[in-house]
Tab-separated table of C-alpha atoms in Angstrom:
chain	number	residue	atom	x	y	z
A	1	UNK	CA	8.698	10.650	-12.123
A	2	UNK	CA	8.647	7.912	-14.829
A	3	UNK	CA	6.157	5.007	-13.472
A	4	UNK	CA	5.716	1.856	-14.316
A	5	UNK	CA	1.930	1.463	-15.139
A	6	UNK	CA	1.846	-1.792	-13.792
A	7	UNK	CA	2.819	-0.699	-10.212
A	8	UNK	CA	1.574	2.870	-10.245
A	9	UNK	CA	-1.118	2.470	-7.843
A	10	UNK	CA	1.591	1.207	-5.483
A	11	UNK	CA	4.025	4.439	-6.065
A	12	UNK	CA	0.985	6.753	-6.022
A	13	UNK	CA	0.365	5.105	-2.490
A	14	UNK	CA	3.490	5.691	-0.923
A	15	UNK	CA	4.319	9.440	-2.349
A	16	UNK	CA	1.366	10.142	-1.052
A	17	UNK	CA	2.896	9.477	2.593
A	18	UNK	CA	5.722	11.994	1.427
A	19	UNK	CA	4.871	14.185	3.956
A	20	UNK	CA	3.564	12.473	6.902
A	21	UNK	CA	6.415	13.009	9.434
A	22	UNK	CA	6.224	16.980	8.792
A	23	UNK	CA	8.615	17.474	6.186
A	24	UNK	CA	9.278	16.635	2.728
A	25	UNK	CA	10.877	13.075	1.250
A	26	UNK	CA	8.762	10.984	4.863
A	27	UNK	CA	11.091	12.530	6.841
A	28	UNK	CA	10.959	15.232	10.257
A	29	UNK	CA	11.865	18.544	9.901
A	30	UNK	CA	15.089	17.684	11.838
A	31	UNK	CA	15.647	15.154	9.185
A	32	UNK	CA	15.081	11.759	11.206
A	33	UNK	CA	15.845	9.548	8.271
A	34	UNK	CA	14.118	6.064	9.531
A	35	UNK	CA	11.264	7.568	11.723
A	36	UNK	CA	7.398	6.510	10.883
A	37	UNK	CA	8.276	3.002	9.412
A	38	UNK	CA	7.393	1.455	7.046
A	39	UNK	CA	6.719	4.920	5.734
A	40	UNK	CA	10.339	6.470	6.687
A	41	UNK	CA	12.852	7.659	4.018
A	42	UNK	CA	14.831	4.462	4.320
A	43	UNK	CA	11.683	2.148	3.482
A	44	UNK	CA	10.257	4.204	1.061
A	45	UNK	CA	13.175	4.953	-0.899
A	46	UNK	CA	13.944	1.350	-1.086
A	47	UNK	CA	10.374	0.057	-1.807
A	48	UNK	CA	10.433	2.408	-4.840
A	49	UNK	CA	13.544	1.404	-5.750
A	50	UNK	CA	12.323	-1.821	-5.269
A	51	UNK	CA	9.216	-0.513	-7.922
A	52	UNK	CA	11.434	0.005	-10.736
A	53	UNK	CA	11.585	3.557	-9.660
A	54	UNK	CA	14.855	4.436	-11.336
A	55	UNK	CA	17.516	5.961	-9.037
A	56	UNK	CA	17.937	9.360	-11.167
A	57	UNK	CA	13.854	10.272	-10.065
A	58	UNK	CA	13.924	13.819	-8.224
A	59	UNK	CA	12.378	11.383	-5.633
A	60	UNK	CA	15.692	9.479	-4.611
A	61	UNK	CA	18.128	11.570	-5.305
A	62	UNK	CA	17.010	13.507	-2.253
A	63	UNK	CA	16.414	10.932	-0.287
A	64	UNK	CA	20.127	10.384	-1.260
A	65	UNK	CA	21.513	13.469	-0.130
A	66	UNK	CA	19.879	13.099	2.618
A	67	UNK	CA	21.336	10.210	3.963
A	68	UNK	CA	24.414	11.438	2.486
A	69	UNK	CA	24.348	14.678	4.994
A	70	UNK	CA	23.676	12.232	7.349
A	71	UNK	CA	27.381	10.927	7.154
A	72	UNK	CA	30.742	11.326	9.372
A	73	UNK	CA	33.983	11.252	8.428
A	74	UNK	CA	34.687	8.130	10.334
A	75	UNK	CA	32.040	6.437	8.266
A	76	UNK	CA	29.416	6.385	10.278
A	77	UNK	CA	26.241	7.816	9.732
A	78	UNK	CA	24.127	9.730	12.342
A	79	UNK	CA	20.457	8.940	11.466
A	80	UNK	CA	18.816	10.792	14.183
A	81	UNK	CA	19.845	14.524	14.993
A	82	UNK	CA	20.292	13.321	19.079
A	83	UNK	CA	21.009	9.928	20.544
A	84	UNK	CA	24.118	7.802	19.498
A	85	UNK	CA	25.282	6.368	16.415
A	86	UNK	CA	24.095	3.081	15.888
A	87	UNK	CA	25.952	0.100	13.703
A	88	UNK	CA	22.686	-0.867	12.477
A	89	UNK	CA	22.240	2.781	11.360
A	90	UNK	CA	25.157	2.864	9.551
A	91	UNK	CA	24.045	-0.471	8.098
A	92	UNK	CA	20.892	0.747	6.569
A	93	UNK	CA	22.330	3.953	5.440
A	94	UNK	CA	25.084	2.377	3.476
A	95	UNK	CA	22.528	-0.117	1.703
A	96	UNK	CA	20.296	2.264	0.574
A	97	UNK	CA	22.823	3.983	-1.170
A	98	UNK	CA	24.079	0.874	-2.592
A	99	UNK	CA	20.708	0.248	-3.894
A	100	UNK	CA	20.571	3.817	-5.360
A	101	UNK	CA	23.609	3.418	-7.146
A	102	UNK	CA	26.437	5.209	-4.423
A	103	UNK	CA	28.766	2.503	-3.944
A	104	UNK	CA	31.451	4.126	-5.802
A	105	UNK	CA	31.144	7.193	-3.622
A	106	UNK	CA	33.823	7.970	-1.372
A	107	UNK	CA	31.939	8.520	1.675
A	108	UNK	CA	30.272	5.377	1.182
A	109	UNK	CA	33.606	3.639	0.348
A	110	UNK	CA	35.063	4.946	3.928
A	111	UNK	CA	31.765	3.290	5.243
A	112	UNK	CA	33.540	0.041	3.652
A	113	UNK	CA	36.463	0.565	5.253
A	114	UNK	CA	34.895	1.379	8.714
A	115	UNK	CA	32.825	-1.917	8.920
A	116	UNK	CA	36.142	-4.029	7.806
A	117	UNK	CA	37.470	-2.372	10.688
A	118	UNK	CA	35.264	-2.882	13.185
A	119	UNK	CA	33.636	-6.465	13.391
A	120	UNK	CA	32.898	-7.821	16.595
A	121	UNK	CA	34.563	-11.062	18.492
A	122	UNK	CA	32.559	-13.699	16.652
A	123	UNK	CA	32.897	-12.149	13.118
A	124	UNK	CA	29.452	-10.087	13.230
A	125	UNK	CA	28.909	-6.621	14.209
A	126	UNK	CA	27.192	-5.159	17.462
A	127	UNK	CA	26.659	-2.262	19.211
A	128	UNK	CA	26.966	-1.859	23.009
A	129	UNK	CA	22.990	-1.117	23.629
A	130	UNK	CA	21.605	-3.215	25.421
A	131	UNK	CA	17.710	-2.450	25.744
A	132	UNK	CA	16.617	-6.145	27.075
A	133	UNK	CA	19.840	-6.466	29.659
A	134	UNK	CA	22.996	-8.541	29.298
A	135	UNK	CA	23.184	-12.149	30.014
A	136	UNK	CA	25.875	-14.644	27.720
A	137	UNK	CA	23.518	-14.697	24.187
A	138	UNK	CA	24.149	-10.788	24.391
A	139	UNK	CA	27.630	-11.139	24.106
A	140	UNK	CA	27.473	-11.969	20.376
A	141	UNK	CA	26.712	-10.038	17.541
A	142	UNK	CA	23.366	-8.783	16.451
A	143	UNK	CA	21.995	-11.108	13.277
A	144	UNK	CA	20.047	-8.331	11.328
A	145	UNK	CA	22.440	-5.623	11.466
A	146	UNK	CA	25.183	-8.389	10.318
A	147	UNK	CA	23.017	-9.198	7.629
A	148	UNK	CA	22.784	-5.804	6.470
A	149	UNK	CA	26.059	-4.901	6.490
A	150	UNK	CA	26.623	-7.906	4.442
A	151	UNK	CA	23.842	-6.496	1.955
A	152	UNK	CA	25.766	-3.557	1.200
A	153	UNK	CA	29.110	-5.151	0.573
A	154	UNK	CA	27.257	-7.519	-2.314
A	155	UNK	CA	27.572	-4.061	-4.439
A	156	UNK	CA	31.515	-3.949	-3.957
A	157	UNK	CA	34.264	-5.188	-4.853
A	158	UNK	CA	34.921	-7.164	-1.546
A	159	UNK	CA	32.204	-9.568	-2.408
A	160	UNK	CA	33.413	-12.879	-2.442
A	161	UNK	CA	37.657	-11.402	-2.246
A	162	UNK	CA	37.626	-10.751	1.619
A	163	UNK	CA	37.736	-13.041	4.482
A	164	UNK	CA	36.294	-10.637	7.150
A	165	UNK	CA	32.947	-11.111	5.150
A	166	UNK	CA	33.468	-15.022	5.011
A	167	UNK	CA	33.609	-14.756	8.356
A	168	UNK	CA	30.731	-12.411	9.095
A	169	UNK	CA	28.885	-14.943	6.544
A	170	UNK	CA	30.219	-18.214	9.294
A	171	UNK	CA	28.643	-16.364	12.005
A	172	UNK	CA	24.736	-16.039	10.267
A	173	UNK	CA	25.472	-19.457	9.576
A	174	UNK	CA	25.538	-20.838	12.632
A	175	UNK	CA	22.355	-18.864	14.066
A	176	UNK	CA	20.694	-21.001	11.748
A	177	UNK	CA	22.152	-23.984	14.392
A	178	UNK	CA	21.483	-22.343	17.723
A	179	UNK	CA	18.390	-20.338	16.202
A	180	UNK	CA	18.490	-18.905	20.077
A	181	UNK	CA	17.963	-14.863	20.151
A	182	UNK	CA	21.617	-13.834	20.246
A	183	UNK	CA	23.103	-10.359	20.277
A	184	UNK	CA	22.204	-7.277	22.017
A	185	UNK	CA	18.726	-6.723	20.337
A	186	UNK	CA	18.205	-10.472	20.801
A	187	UNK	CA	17.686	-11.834	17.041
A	188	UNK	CA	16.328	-15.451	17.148
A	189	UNK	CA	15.074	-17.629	14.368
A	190	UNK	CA	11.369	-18.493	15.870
A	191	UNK	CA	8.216	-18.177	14.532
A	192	UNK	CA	8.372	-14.634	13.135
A	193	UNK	CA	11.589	-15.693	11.414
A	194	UNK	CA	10.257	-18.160	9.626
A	195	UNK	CA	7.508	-16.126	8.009
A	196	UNK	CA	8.314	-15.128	4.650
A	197	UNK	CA	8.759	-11.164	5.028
A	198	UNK	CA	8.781	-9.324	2.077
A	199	UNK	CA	9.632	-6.193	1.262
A	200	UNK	CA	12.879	-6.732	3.101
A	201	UNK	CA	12.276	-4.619	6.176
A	202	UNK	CA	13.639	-7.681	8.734
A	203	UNK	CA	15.007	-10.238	9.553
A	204	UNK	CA	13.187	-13.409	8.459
A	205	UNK	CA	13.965	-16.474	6.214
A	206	UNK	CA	13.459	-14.910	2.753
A	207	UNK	CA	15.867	-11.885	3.477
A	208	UNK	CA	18.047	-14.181	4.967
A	209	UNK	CA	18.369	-16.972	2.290
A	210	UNK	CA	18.448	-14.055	-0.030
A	211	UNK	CA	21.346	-12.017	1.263
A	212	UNK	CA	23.090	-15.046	1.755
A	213	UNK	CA	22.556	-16.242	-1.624
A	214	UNK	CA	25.538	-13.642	-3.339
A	215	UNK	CA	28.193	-15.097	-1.050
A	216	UNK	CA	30.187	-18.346	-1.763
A	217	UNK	CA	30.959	-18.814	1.569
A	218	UNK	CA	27.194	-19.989	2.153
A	219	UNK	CA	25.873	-21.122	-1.606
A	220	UNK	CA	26.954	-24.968	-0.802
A	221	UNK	CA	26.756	-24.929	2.733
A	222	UNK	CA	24.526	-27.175	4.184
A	223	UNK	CA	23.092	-24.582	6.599
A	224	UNK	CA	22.310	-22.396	3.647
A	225	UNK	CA	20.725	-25.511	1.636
A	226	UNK	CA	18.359	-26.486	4.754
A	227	UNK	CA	16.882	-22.587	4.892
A	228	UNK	CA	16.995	-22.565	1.071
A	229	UNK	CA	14.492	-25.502	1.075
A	230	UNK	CA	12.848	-24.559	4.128
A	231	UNK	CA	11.684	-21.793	1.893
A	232	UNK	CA	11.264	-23.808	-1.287
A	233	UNK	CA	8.641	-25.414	0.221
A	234	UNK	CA	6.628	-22.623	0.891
A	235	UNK	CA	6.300	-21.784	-2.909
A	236	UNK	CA	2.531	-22.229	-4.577
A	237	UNK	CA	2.354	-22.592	-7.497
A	238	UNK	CA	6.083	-21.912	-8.279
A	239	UNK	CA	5.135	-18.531	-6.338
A	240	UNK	CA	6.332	-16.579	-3.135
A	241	UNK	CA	3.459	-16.397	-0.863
A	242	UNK	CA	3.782	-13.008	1.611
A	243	UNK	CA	3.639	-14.351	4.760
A	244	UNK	CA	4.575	-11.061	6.542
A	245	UNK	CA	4.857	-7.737	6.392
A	246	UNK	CA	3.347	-4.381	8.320
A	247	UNK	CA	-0.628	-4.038	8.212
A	248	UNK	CA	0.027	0.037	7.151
A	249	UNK	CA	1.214	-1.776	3.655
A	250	UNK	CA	-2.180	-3.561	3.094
A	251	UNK	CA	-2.887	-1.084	0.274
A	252	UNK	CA	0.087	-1.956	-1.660
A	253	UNK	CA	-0.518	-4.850	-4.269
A	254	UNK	CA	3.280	-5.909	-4.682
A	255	UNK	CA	3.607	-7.282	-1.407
A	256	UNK	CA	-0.166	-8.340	-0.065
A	257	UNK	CA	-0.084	-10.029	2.409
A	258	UNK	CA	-1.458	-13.573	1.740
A	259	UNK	CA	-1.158	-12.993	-1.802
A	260	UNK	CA	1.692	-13.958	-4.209
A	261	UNK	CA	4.098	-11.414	-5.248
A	262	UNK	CA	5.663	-11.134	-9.225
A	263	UNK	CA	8.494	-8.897	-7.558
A	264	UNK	CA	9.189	-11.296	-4.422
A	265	UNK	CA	9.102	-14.425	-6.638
A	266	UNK	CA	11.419	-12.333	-8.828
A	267	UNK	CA	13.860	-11.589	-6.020
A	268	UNK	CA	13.631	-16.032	-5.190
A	269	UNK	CA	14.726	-16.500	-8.800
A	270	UNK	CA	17.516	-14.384	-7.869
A	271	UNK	CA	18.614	-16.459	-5.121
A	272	UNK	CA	18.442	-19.676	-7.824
A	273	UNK	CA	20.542	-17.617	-10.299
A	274	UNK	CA	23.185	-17.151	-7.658
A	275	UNK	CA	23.790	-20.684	-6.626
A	276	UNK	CA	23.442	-22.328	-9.938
């Protein structure tokens, strides 16, 4: 593995949770993909990723494959080796592949074409789980796993050229009016929300404003341009301040929390680039 001197403490840190769940690449023997967060396959891969590790290290390419045995041929991608398959499974699945550089792949492409197909009601996406009951804000779609989903369609070429993603975008939108936990899982926009999270691991205003940042749909809207400044003003110093993230990551220097962050201020310039 090539490393980037400047963040090697932070790469040493994590391989050295490479085989905490019992097997090799932080995952279970029976290849759980996303158990023992933030120290799963999914968040590791993607925080090393997120590292400058390139995608061609020995490292993620099998995390890769894993994910990529991990798929069905309706798209879908079964995560856990029991249980159902979850929409927000498939979500992450098919954005860490993006991130690695699969988008092109034809399994991942039929992932594409299994999310345009199946958006629920109000534009979002949902599953039918409903671990907190059912009441009317569970009868719309779940934020996060819409905002996902959106996150892996900024690698393709539907970005900005399909209207079922304008209207997934509509739908974030206006949780930023009702800010109410909607959905099955019950996303809301409260306190937690509006801590700045970083790495992206939730749902909160920086992956939000972020996400939302690559689609034209939102860059003028004035929903957009009232989170946007919501977190402008948190900057110091022209700097994102980590306002969030799990205590297990307190050894990691790229993402203290209560420190700024080079790579999170990086990712805010981002969302400037985008809607200049």
């Amino acid at each position: 593995m090539e490393i980037n001197s400047e963040h090697k403490n932070d790469i040493d840190e994590i391989l050295s949770h490479k085989f905490d769940m019992g097997a090799d690449y932080w995952t279970t023997p029976d290849n759980r993909l996303i158990k023992g967060s933030p120290f799963s396959a999914y968040d590791c891969a993607l925080m090393l990723s997120e590292l400058g590790v390139s995608p061609t290290d020995e490292a993620l390419v099998s995390v890769a494959e894993l994910f990529l045995s991990a798929w069905r041929k309706d798209g879908r991608f079964k995560l856990y080796p029991t249980g159902g398959i979850l929409p927000c499974h498939t979500a992450r699945a098919a954005y860490l592949l993006c991130r690695l550089g699969y988008q092109s792949d034809e399994r991942v492409q039929k992932t594409y074409q299994y999310f345009l197909e199946t958006p629920y009601l109000d534009g979002g996406w949902r599953c039918n789980k409903f671990s907190f009951g059912r009441g009317p804000d569970t009868e719309h779609s779940n934020p996060f796993p819409t905002l996902s989903i959106l996150s892996s369609f900024r690698f393709s070429k539907f970005l900005n050229n399909e209207p079922i993603l304008d209207t997934a975008v509509e739908f974030l939108l206006k949780h930023w009016e009702v800010r109410k936990p909607i959905g099955p899982c019950q996303y809301g926009m409260g306190t937690r929300f509006f801590k700045v999270g970083y790495p992206f691991e939730d749902y909160n205003i920086f992956s939000y404003v972020y996400e939302l940042s690559f689609y034209d749909k939102a860059k003028h809207d004035k929903r957009f341009l009232a989170a946007l400044q919501v977190l402008q003003d948190k900057l110091v110093n022209g700097m994102i301040i980590v306002e969030r993230n799990s205590p297990k990551l307190s050894k990691l220097e790229f993402c203290k929390k209560g420190r700024p962050s080079k790579l999170a201020t990086k990712r805010f310039h981002e969302i400037l680039a985008n809607i200049s």
